[in-house]
PDB file of C-alpha atoms in Angstrom:
ATOM      1  CA  GLU A   6       0.000   0.000   0.000  1.00 90.00           C
ATOM      2  CA  ILE A   7       1.284   3.438  -0.929  1.00 94.00           C
ATOM      3  CA  VAL A   8       1.221   5.789   2.068  1.00 96.00           C
ATOM      4  CA  LEU A   9       0.708   9.511   1.460  1.00 97.00           C
ATOM      5  CA  THR A  10       1.969  11.903   4.128  1.00 98.00           C
ATOM      6  CA  GLN A  11       0.702  15.477   4.061  1.00 98.00           C
ATOM      7  CA  SER A  12       2.327  18.445   5.728  1.00 96.00           C
ATOM      8  CA  PRO A  13       1.710  20.539   7.617  1.00 97.00           C
ATOM      9  CA  ALA A  14      -1.276  19.111   9.463  1.00 98.00           C
ATOM     10  CA  THR A  15      -2.602  22.640   9.967  1.00 98.00           C
ATOM     11  CA  LEU A  16      -1.695  25.809   8.102  1.00 98.00           C
ATOM     12  CA  SER A  17      -2.772  29.194   9.457  1.00 98.00           C
ATOM     13  CA  LEU A  18      -2.776  32.009   6.901  1.00 97.00           C
ATOM     14  CA  SER A  19      -4.646  35.191   6.081  1.00 97.00           C
ATOM     15  CA  PRO A  20      -6.721  35.957   2.978  1.00 97.00           C
ATOM     16  CA  GLY A  21      -4.492  37.202   0.192  1.00 97.00           C
ATOM     17  CA  GLU A  22      -1.518  35.131   1.312  1.00 97.00           C
ATOM     18  CA  ARG A  23       0.034  32.263  -0.625  1.00 98.00           C
ATOM     19  CA  ALA A  24      -0.536  28.704   0.605  1.00 98.00           C
ATOM     20  CA  THR A  25       1.819  25.814  -0.054  1.00 98.00           C
ATOM     21  CA  LEU A  26       0.682  22.306   0.898  1.00 98.00           C
ATOM     22  CA  SER A  27       2.855  19.220   0.606  1.00 98.00           C
ATOM     23  CA  CYS A  28       2.154  15.553  -0.073  1.00 98.00           C
ATOM     24  CA  ARG A  29       4.864  12.897   0.021  1.00 98.00           C
ATOM     25  CA  ALA A  30       4.393   9.315  -1.219  1.00 97.00           C
ATOM     26  CA  SER A  31       6.097   6.272   0.296  1.00 97.00           C
ATOM     27  CA  GLN A  32       7.035   5.161  -3.215  1.00 96.00           C
ATOM     28  CA  SER A  33       6.866   6.709  -6.645  1.00 96.00           C
ATOM     29  CA  VAL A  34       3.382   7.411  -7.992  1.00 95.00           C
ATOM     30  CA  SER A  35       4.723   9.068 -11.148  1.00 95.00           C
ATOM     31  CA  THR A  36       2.256  11.932 -11.703  1.00 94.00           C
ATOM     32  CA  TYR A  37      -0.805   9.901 -10.705  1.00 94.00           C
ATOM     33  CA  LEU A  38      -1.823  12.225  -7.905  1.00 96.00           C
ATOM     34  CA  ALA A  39      -4.889  14.338  -7.233  1.00 97.00           C
ATOM     35  CA  TRP A  40      -5.857  17.045  -4.751  1.00 98.00           C
ATOM     36  CA  TYR A  41      -9.298  17.523  -3.213  1.00 98.00           C
ATOM     37  CA  GLN A  42     -10.872  20.266  -1.124  1.00 98.00           C
ATOM     38  CA  GLN A  43     -13.397  19.409   1.571  1.00 98.00           C
ATOM     39  CA  LYS A  44     -15.517  21.859   3.528  1.00 98.00           C
ATOM     40  CA  PRO A  45     -17.439  20.899   6.686  1.00 96.00           C
ATOM     41  CA  GLY A  46     -20.485  18.787   5.964  1.00 95.00           C
ATOM     42  CA  GLN A  47     -19.652  18.496   2.279  1.00 97.00           C
ATOM     43  CA  ALA A  48     -18.215  15.844   0.002  1.00 98.00           C
ATOM     44  CA  PRO A  49     -14.696  16.396  -1.315  1.00 98.00           C
ATOM     45  CA  ARG A  50     -14.260  18.343  -4.542  1.00 98.00           C
ATOM     46  CA  LEU A  51     -11.636  17.433  -7.132  1.00 97.00           C
ATOM     47  CA  LEU A  52      -9.207  20.313  -7.676  1.00 98.00           C
ATOM     48  CA  ILE A  53      -6.152  18.895  -9.439  1.00 97.00           C
ATOM     49  CA  TYR A  54      -5.544  15.589 -11.231  1.00 95.00           C
ATOM     50  CA  ASP A  55      -2.423  14.012 -12.692  1.00 94.00           C
ATOM     51  CA  ALA A  56      -0.412  16.254 -10.374  1.00 96.00           C
ATOM     52  CA  SER A  57      -0.829  19.495 -12.298  1.00 97.00           C
ATOM     53  CA  ASN A  58      -4.098  19.568 -14.262  1.00 96.00           C
ATOM     54  CA  ARG A  59      -6.926  21.681 -12.923  1.00 97.00           C
ATOM     55  CA  ALA A  60     -10.314  20.018 -12.891  1.00 95.00           C
ATOM     56  CA  THR A  61     -13.250  21.624 -14.633  1.00 94.00           C
ATOM     57  CA  GLY A  62     -14.289  24.915 -13.091  1.00 96.00           C
ATOM     58  CA  ILE A  63     -11.353  25.202 -10.683  1.00 98.00           C
ATOM     59  CA  PRO A  64      -9.935  28.741 -10.425  1.00 97.00           C
ATOM     60  CA  ALA A  65      -6.473  29.462 -11.763  1.00 98.00           C
ATOM     61  CA  ARG A  66      -5.191  30.388  -8.287  1.00 98.00           C
ATOM     62  CA  PHE A  67      -4.996  26.647  -7.588  1.00 98.00           C
ATOM     63  CA  SER A  68      -1.972  24.898  -9.064  1.00 98.00           C
ATOM     64  CA  GLY A  69      -0.255  21.574  -8.550  1.00 98.00           C
ATOM     65  CA  SER A  70       3.263  20.381  -9.173  1.00 98.00           C
ATOM     66  CA  GLY A  71       5.553  17.459  -8.556  1.00 98.00           C
ATOM     67  CA  SER A  72       6.282  13.929  -9.669  1.00 97.00           C
ATOM     68  CA  GLY A  73       7.583  10.715  -8.200  1.00 97.00           C
ATOM     69  CA  THR A  74       7.225  11.077  -4.435  1.00 98.00           C
ATOM     70  CA  ASP A  75       6.958  14.818  -3.747  1.00 98.00           C
ATOM     71  CA  PHE A  76       3.982  16.971  -4.650  1.00 98.00           C
ATOM     72  CA  THR A  77       2.780  20.481  -3.890  1.00 98.00           C
ATOM     73  CA  LEU A  78      -0.566  22.224  -4.034  1.00 98.00           C
ATOM     74  CA  THR A  79      -0.250  26.002  -4.230  1.00 98.00           C
ATOM     75  CA  ILE A  80      -3.006  28.537  -3.764  1.00 98.00           C
ATOM     76  CA  SER A  81      -1.555  31.781  -5.057  1.00 97.00           C
ATOM     77  CA  SER A  82      -3.750  34.248  -3.172  1.00 97.00           C
ATOM     78  CA  LEU A  83      -6.173  32.897  -0.606  1.00 98.00           C
ATOM     79  CA  GLU A  84      -9.848  33.750  -0.874  1.00 97.00           C
ATOM     80  CA  PRO A  85     -12.159  33.392   2.148  1.00 97.00           C
ATOM     81  CA  GLU A  86     -13.811  30.333   0.561  1.00 97.00           C
ATOM     82  CA  ASP A  87     -10.468  28.486   0.303  1.00 98.00           C
ATOM     83  CA  PHE A  88     -10.242  27.756   4.026  1.00 97.00           C
ATOM     84  CA  ALA A  89     -10.975  24.045   4.207  1.00 98.00           C
ATOM     85  CA  VAL A  90      -9.278  20.657   4.485  1.00 98.00           C
ATOM     86  CA  TYR A  91      -7.198  19.461   1.544  1.00 98.00           C
ATOM     87  CA  TYR A  92      -6.433  15.832   0.710  1.00 98.00           C
ATOM     88  CA  CYS A  93      -4.065  14.266  -1.776  1.00 98.00           C
ATOM     89  CA  GLN A  94      -4.875  10.905  -3.397  1.00 97.00           C
ATOM     90  CA  GLN A  95      -2.857   8.547  -5.587  1.00 96.00           C
ATOM     91  CA  ARG A  96      -3.991   6.215  -8.362  1.00 92.00           C
ATOM     92  CA  ARG A  97      -0.617   4.678  -9.158  1.00 87.00           C
ATOM     93  CA  ASN A  98      -2.168   1.288  -8.662  1.00 81.00           C
ATOM     94  CA  TRP A  99      -5.711   0.119  -8.142  1.00 81.00           C
ATOM     95  CA  MET A 100      -5.333   0.319  -4.358  1.00 86.00           C
ATOM     96  CA  TYR A 101      -6.129   4.006  -4.108  1.00 93.00           C
ATOM     97  CA  THR A 102      -4.997   5.845  -0.991  1.00 96.00           C
ATOM     98  CA  PHE A 103      -5.516   9.307   0.485  1.00 97.00           C
ATOM     99  CA  GLY A 104      -3.313  11.440   2.653  1.00 98.00           C
ATOM    100  CA  GLN A 105      -4.413  12.381   6.163  1.00 98.00           C
ATOM    101  CA  GLY A 106      -5.264  15.930   5.141  1.00 98.00           C
ATOM    102  CA  THR A 107      -4.062  19.481   5.742  1.00 98.00           C
ATOM    103  CA  LYS A 108      -6.425  21.891   7.441  1.00 98.00           C
ATOM    104  CA  LEU A 109      -6.092  25.402   6.049  1.00 98.00           C
ATOM    105  CA  GLU A 110      -7.418  27.822   8.657  1.00 97.00           C
ATOM    106  CA  ILE A 111      -7.792  31.555   8.890  1.00 95.00           C
ATOM    107  CA  LYS A 112      -5.065  33.240  10.916  1.00 93.00           C
TER     108      LYS A 112
ATOM    109  CA  GLN B  25     -26.172  16.523 -14.970  1.00 96.00           C
ATOM    110  CA  VAL B  26     -24.306  13.876 -12.999  1.00 97.00           C
ATOM    111  CA  THR B  27     -25.629  13.043  -9.548  1.00 98.00           C
ATOM    112  CA  LEU B  28     -25.018  10.252  -7.078  1.00 98.00           C
ATOM    113  CA  LYS B  29     -26.895   9.521  -3.873  1.00 98.00           C
ATOM    114  CA  GLU B  30     -26.171   7.011  -1.149  1.00 98.00           C
ATOM    115  CA  SER B  31     -28.880   5.243   0.815  1.00 98.00           C
ATOM    116  CA  GLY B  32     -28.907   2.716   3.604  1.00 97.00           C
ATOM    117  CA  PRO B  33     -29.404   2.343   7.338  1.00 98.00           C
ATOM    118  CA  ALA B  34     -28.197   5.095   9.632  1.00 98.00           C
ATOM    119  CA  LEU B  35     -27.656   2.654  12.494  1.00 98.00           C
ATOM    120  CA  VAL B  36     -26.409  -0.914  12.512  1.00 98.00           C
ATOM    121  CA  LYS B  37     -25.514  -3.200  15.370  1.00 98.00           C
ATOM    122  CA  PRO B  38     -22.095  -4.781  15.839  1.00 97.00           C
ATOM    123  CA  THR B  39     -21.645  -8.024  13.866  1.00 97.00           C
ATOM    124  CA  GLN B  40     -24.452  -7.093  11.463  1.00 98.00           C
ATOM    125  CA  THR B  41     -24.038  -6.712   7.705  1.00 98.00           C
ATOM    126  CA  LEU B  42     -24.304  -3.242   6.193  1.00 98.00           C
ATOM    127  CA  THR B  43     -25.847  -2.808   2.746  1.00 98.00           C
ATOM    128  CA  LEU B  44     -25.498   0.554   1.016  1.00 98.00           C
ATOM    129  CA  THR B  45     -26.921   1.564  -2.340  1.00 98.00           C
ATOM    130  CA  CYS B  46     -25.575   4.255  -4.643  1.00 98.00           C
ATOM    131  CA  THR B  47     -28.169   5.493  -7.112  1.00 98.00           C
ATOM    132  CA  PHE B  48     -26.787   7.650  -9.871  1.00 98.00           C
ATOM    133  CA  SER B  49     -27.935   9.580 -12.910  1.00 97.00           C
ATOM    134  CA  GLY B  50     -26.372  11.496 -15.761  1.00 97.00           C
ATOM    135  CA  PHE B  51     -24.045   8.670 -16.795  1.00 96.00           C
ATOM    136  CA  SER B  52     -24.122   4.944 -17.481  1.00 95.00           C
ATOM    137  CA  LEU B  53     -21.997   2.151 -16.060  1.00 95.00           C
ATOM    138  CA  ASN B  54     -22.281   0.544 -19.484  1.00 94.00           C
ATOM    139  CA  THR B  55     -19.976   3.256 -20.839  1.00 93.00           C
ATOM    140  CA  THR B  56     -16.403   2.147 -21.432  1.00 93.00           C
ATOM    141  CA  ALA B  57     -13.993   3.422 -18.759  1.00 92.00           C
ATOM    142  CA  MET B  58     -16.741   4.355 -16.311  1.00 95.00           C
ATOM    143  CA  ARG B  59     -16.197   3.344 -12.686  1.00 95.00           C
ATOM    144  CA  VAL B  60     -17.895   3.819  -9.322  1.00 97.00           C
ATOM    145  CA  SER B  61     -16.102   3.599  -5.987  1.00 97.00           C
ATOM    146  CA  TRP B  62     -17.082   3.614  -2.333  1.00 98.00           C
ATOM    147  CA  ILE B  63     -15.069   5.791   0.048  1.00 98.00           C
ATOM    148  CA  ARG B  64     -15.626   6.352   3.756  1.00 98.00           C
ATOM    149  CA  GLN B  65     -14.656   8.952   6.321  1.00 98.00           C
ATOM    150  CA  PRO B  66     -14.856   8.402  10.080  1.00 98.00           C
ATOM    151  CA  PRO B  67     -15.918  11.534  11.985  1.00 97.00           C
ATOM    152  CA  GLY B  68     -13.070  14.037  12.016  1.00 95.00           C
ATOM    153  CA  LYS B  69     -10.739  11.698  10.158  1.00 97.00           C
ATOM    154  CA  ALA B  70      -9.325  11.141   6.694  1.00 97.00           C
ATOM    155  CA  LEU B  71     -10.844   9.549   3.613  1.00 98.00           C
ATOM    156  CA  GLU B  72     -10.437   5.819   3.002  1.00 97.00           C
ATOM    157  CA  TRP B  73     -11.097   4.158  -0.357  1.00 96.00           C
ATOM    158  CA  LEU B  74     -13.022   0.895   0.007  1.00 97.00           C
ATOM    159  CA  ALA B  75     -13.977  -0.645  -3.327  1.00 97.00           C
ATOM    160  CA  ARG B  76     -14.482  -0.016  -7.027  1.00 95.00           C
ATOM    161  CA  ILE B  77     -16.564  -1.543  -9.798  1.00 96.00           C
ATOM    162  CA  ASP B  78     -15.910  -0.940 -13.478  1.00 94.00           C
ATOM    163  CA  TRP B  79     -18.048  -0.802 -16.609  1.00 94.00           C
ATOM    164  CA  ASP B  80     -16.834  -4.304 -17.530  1.00 94.00           C
ATOM    165  CA  ASP B  81     -17.723  -5.654 -14.057  1.00 95.00           C
ATOM    166  CA  ASP B  82     -14.120  -5.746 -12.837  1.00 94.00           C
ATOM    167  CA  LYS B  83     -14.033  -5.301  -9.082  1.00 96.00           C
ATOM    168  CA  PHE B  84     -11.297  -4.060  -6.763  1.00 94.00           C
ATOM    169  CA  TYR B  85     -11.179  -3.963  -2.972  1.00 95.00           C
ATOM    170  CA  SER B  86      -9.112  -2.384  -0.242  1.00 95.00           C
ATOM    171  CA  THR B  87      -6.645  -5.045   0.828  1.00 94.00           C
ATOM    172  CA  SER B  88      -7.339  -4.394   4.511  1.00 94.00           C
ATOM    173  CA  LEU B  89     -11.114  -4.861   4.122  1.00 97.00           C
ATOM    174  CA  LYS B  90     -11.260  -7.271   1.215  1.00 96.00           C
ATOM    175  CA  THR B  91     -12.661 -10.182   3.201  1.00 97.00           C
ATOM    176  CA  ARG B  92     -15.625  -8.106   4.395  1.00 98.00           C
ATOM    177  CA  LEU B  93     -16.638  -6.240   1.241  1.00 98.00           C
ATOM    178  CA  THR B  94     -18.714  -7.080  -1.809  1.00 98.00           C
ATOM    179  CA  ILE B  95     -19.511  -4.588  -4.569  1.00 98.00           C
ATOM    180  CA  SER B  96     -22.033  -5.139  -7.342  1.00 98.00           C
ATOM    181  CA  LYS B  97     -23.937  -3.169  -9.942  1.00 97.00           C
ATOM    182  CA  ASP B  98     -27.363  -3.126 -11.530  1.00 96.00           C
ATOM    183  CA  THR B  99     -26.958  -1.113 -14.706  1.00 95.00           C
ATOM    184  CA  SER B 100     -30.673  -1.265 -15.497  1.00 94.00           C
ATOM    185  CA  LYS B 101     -31.397   0.574 -12.242  1.00 96.00           C
ATOM    186  CA  ASN B 102     -28.255   2.760 -12.321  1.00 97.00           C
ATOM    187  CA  GLN B 103     -27.240   1.442  -8.938  1.00 98.00           C
ATOM    188  CA  VAL B 104     -24.101   0.181  -7.233  1.00 98.00           C
ATOM    189  CA  VAL B 105     -24.412  -1.795  -4.017  1.00 98.00           C
ATOM    190  CA  LEU B 106     -21.788  -2.283  -1.307  1.00 98.00           C
ATOM    191  CA  THR B 107     -22.104  -4.836   1.446  1.00 98.00           C
ATOM    192  CA  MET B 108     -19.812  -4.905   4.462  1.00 98.00           C
ATOM    193  CA  THR B 109     -20.025  -7.810   6.857  1.00 98.00           C
ATOM    194  CA  ASN B 110     -19.282  -8.068  10.570  1.00 98.00           C
ATOM    195  CA  MET B 111     -19.702  -4.367  11.318  1.00 98.00           C
ATOM    196  CA  ASP B 112     -17.818  -2.896  14.276  1.00 98.00           C
ATOM    197  CA  PRO B 113     -17.997   0.493  16.030  1.00 98.00           C
ATOM    198  CA  VAL B 114     -14.758   1.491  14.267  1.00 98.00           C
ATOM    199  CA  ASP B 115     -16.702   1.286  10.991  1.00 98.00           C
ATOM    200  CA  THR B 116     -18.759   4.299  12.041  1.00 98.00           C
ATOM    201  CA  ALA B 117     -18.271   6.764   9.215  1.00 98.00           C
ATOM    202  CA  THR B 118     -19.812   8.764   6.422  1.00 98.00           C
ATOM    203  CA  TYR B 119     -19.896   6.530   3.370  1.00 98.00           C
ATOM    204  CA  TYR B 120     -19.605   8.143  -0.051  1.00 98.00           C
ATOM    205  CA  CYS B 121     -19.975   6.794  -3.548  1.00 98.00           C
ATOM    206  CA  ALA B 122     -18.041   8.581  -6.271  1.00 98.00           C
ATOM    207  CA  ARG B 123     -17.570   8.352 -10.012  1.00 97.00           C
ATOM    208  CA  SER B 124     -14.355   8.124 -11.954  1.00 94.00           C
ATOM    209  CA  TYR B 125     -14.086   8.035 -15.721  1.00 92.00           C
ATOM    210  CA  GLY B 126     -11.704   7.839 -18.600  1.00 83.00           C
ATOM    211  CA  ALA B 127      -7.960   7.643 -18.966  1.00 73.00           C
ATOM    212  CA  SER B 128      -7.556   9.398 -15.621  1.00 65.00           C
ATOM    213  CA  GLY B 129     -10.046   6.971 -14.217  1.00 72.00           C
ATOM    214  CA  GLY B 130      -8.626   6.820 -10.741  1.00 85.00           C
ATOM    215  CA  TYR B 131      -9.787  10.269  -9.743  1.00 94.00           C
ATOM    216  CA  PHE B 132     -13.222  11.074  -8.362  1.00 96.00           C
ATOM    217  CA  ASP B 133     -14.906  13.892 -10.246  1.00 95.00           C
ATOM    218  CA  TYR B 134     -18.437  13.480  -8.864  1.00 97.00           C
ATOM    219  CA  TRP B 135     -19.426  12.467  -5.350  1.00 98.00           C
ATOM    220  CA  GLY B 136     -22.624  11.718  -3.532  1.00 98.00           C
ATOM    221  CA  GLN B 137     -23.566  13.717  -0.464  1.00 98.00           C
ATOM    222  CA  GLY B 138     -22.592  10.828   1.793  1.00 98.00           C
ATOM    223  CA  THR B 139     -24.554   8.844   4.339  1.00 98.00           C
ATOM    224  CA  LEU B 140     -23.566   8.575   7.985  1.00 98.00           C
ATOM    225  CA  VAL B 141     -23.573   5.041   9.350  1.00 98.00           C
ATOM    226  CA  THR B 142     -23.255   4.550  13.090  1.00 98.00           C
ATOM    227  CA  VAL B 143     -22.362   1.151  14.499  1.00 98.00           C
ATOM    228  CA  SER B 144     -23.655   0.744  18.013  1.00 97.00           C
ATOM    229  CA  SER B 145     -25.584  -1.723  20.105  1.00 95.00           C
TER     230      SER B 145
END
């Protein structure tokens, strides 16, 4: 099983600031990695797939990068609606796994 | 418009079998490269992928839960069913069904709203 480790667990920032979230895989997943946003009481929403492709309707302030074992989700300038929990997920093999999440909170 | 909705009991007793149904619209599981997965999330915790069924009836299960899970589909009803045997309080979670499709078929582009299942005597 591929383990995904996200850091930091909690990130405290202000609107307008830049957010950088990290996801590290226990073995290479190539670029088969996605990022999701989840708000309280809601299902996750797909933001980024294949490490760097924005899903339909996702604003350009969200970007993803990385390959192999190290990945980054960047939010260039935080909007109030961006404060949520973010998860990474790999599809390198059929046994999909998620990271434990990073909570992005308002400072 | 793609929608998915989970249904099933809100409360089950330990050792019982849980049966959840995902009813979807806006796509067909007869379409090549279409897949539906079940994912759960214990309260306040992370997401955990459970099982997947493909358009061609291939099935995949979480290795840690494989012995307890069965996934099936009824394409005429646009439904996917998950059964989980021998339920335990640690299985208390919100259970989601989600769609994945195409070459990037391991990513979940549409999700149901989730259904909370509590395991308690």
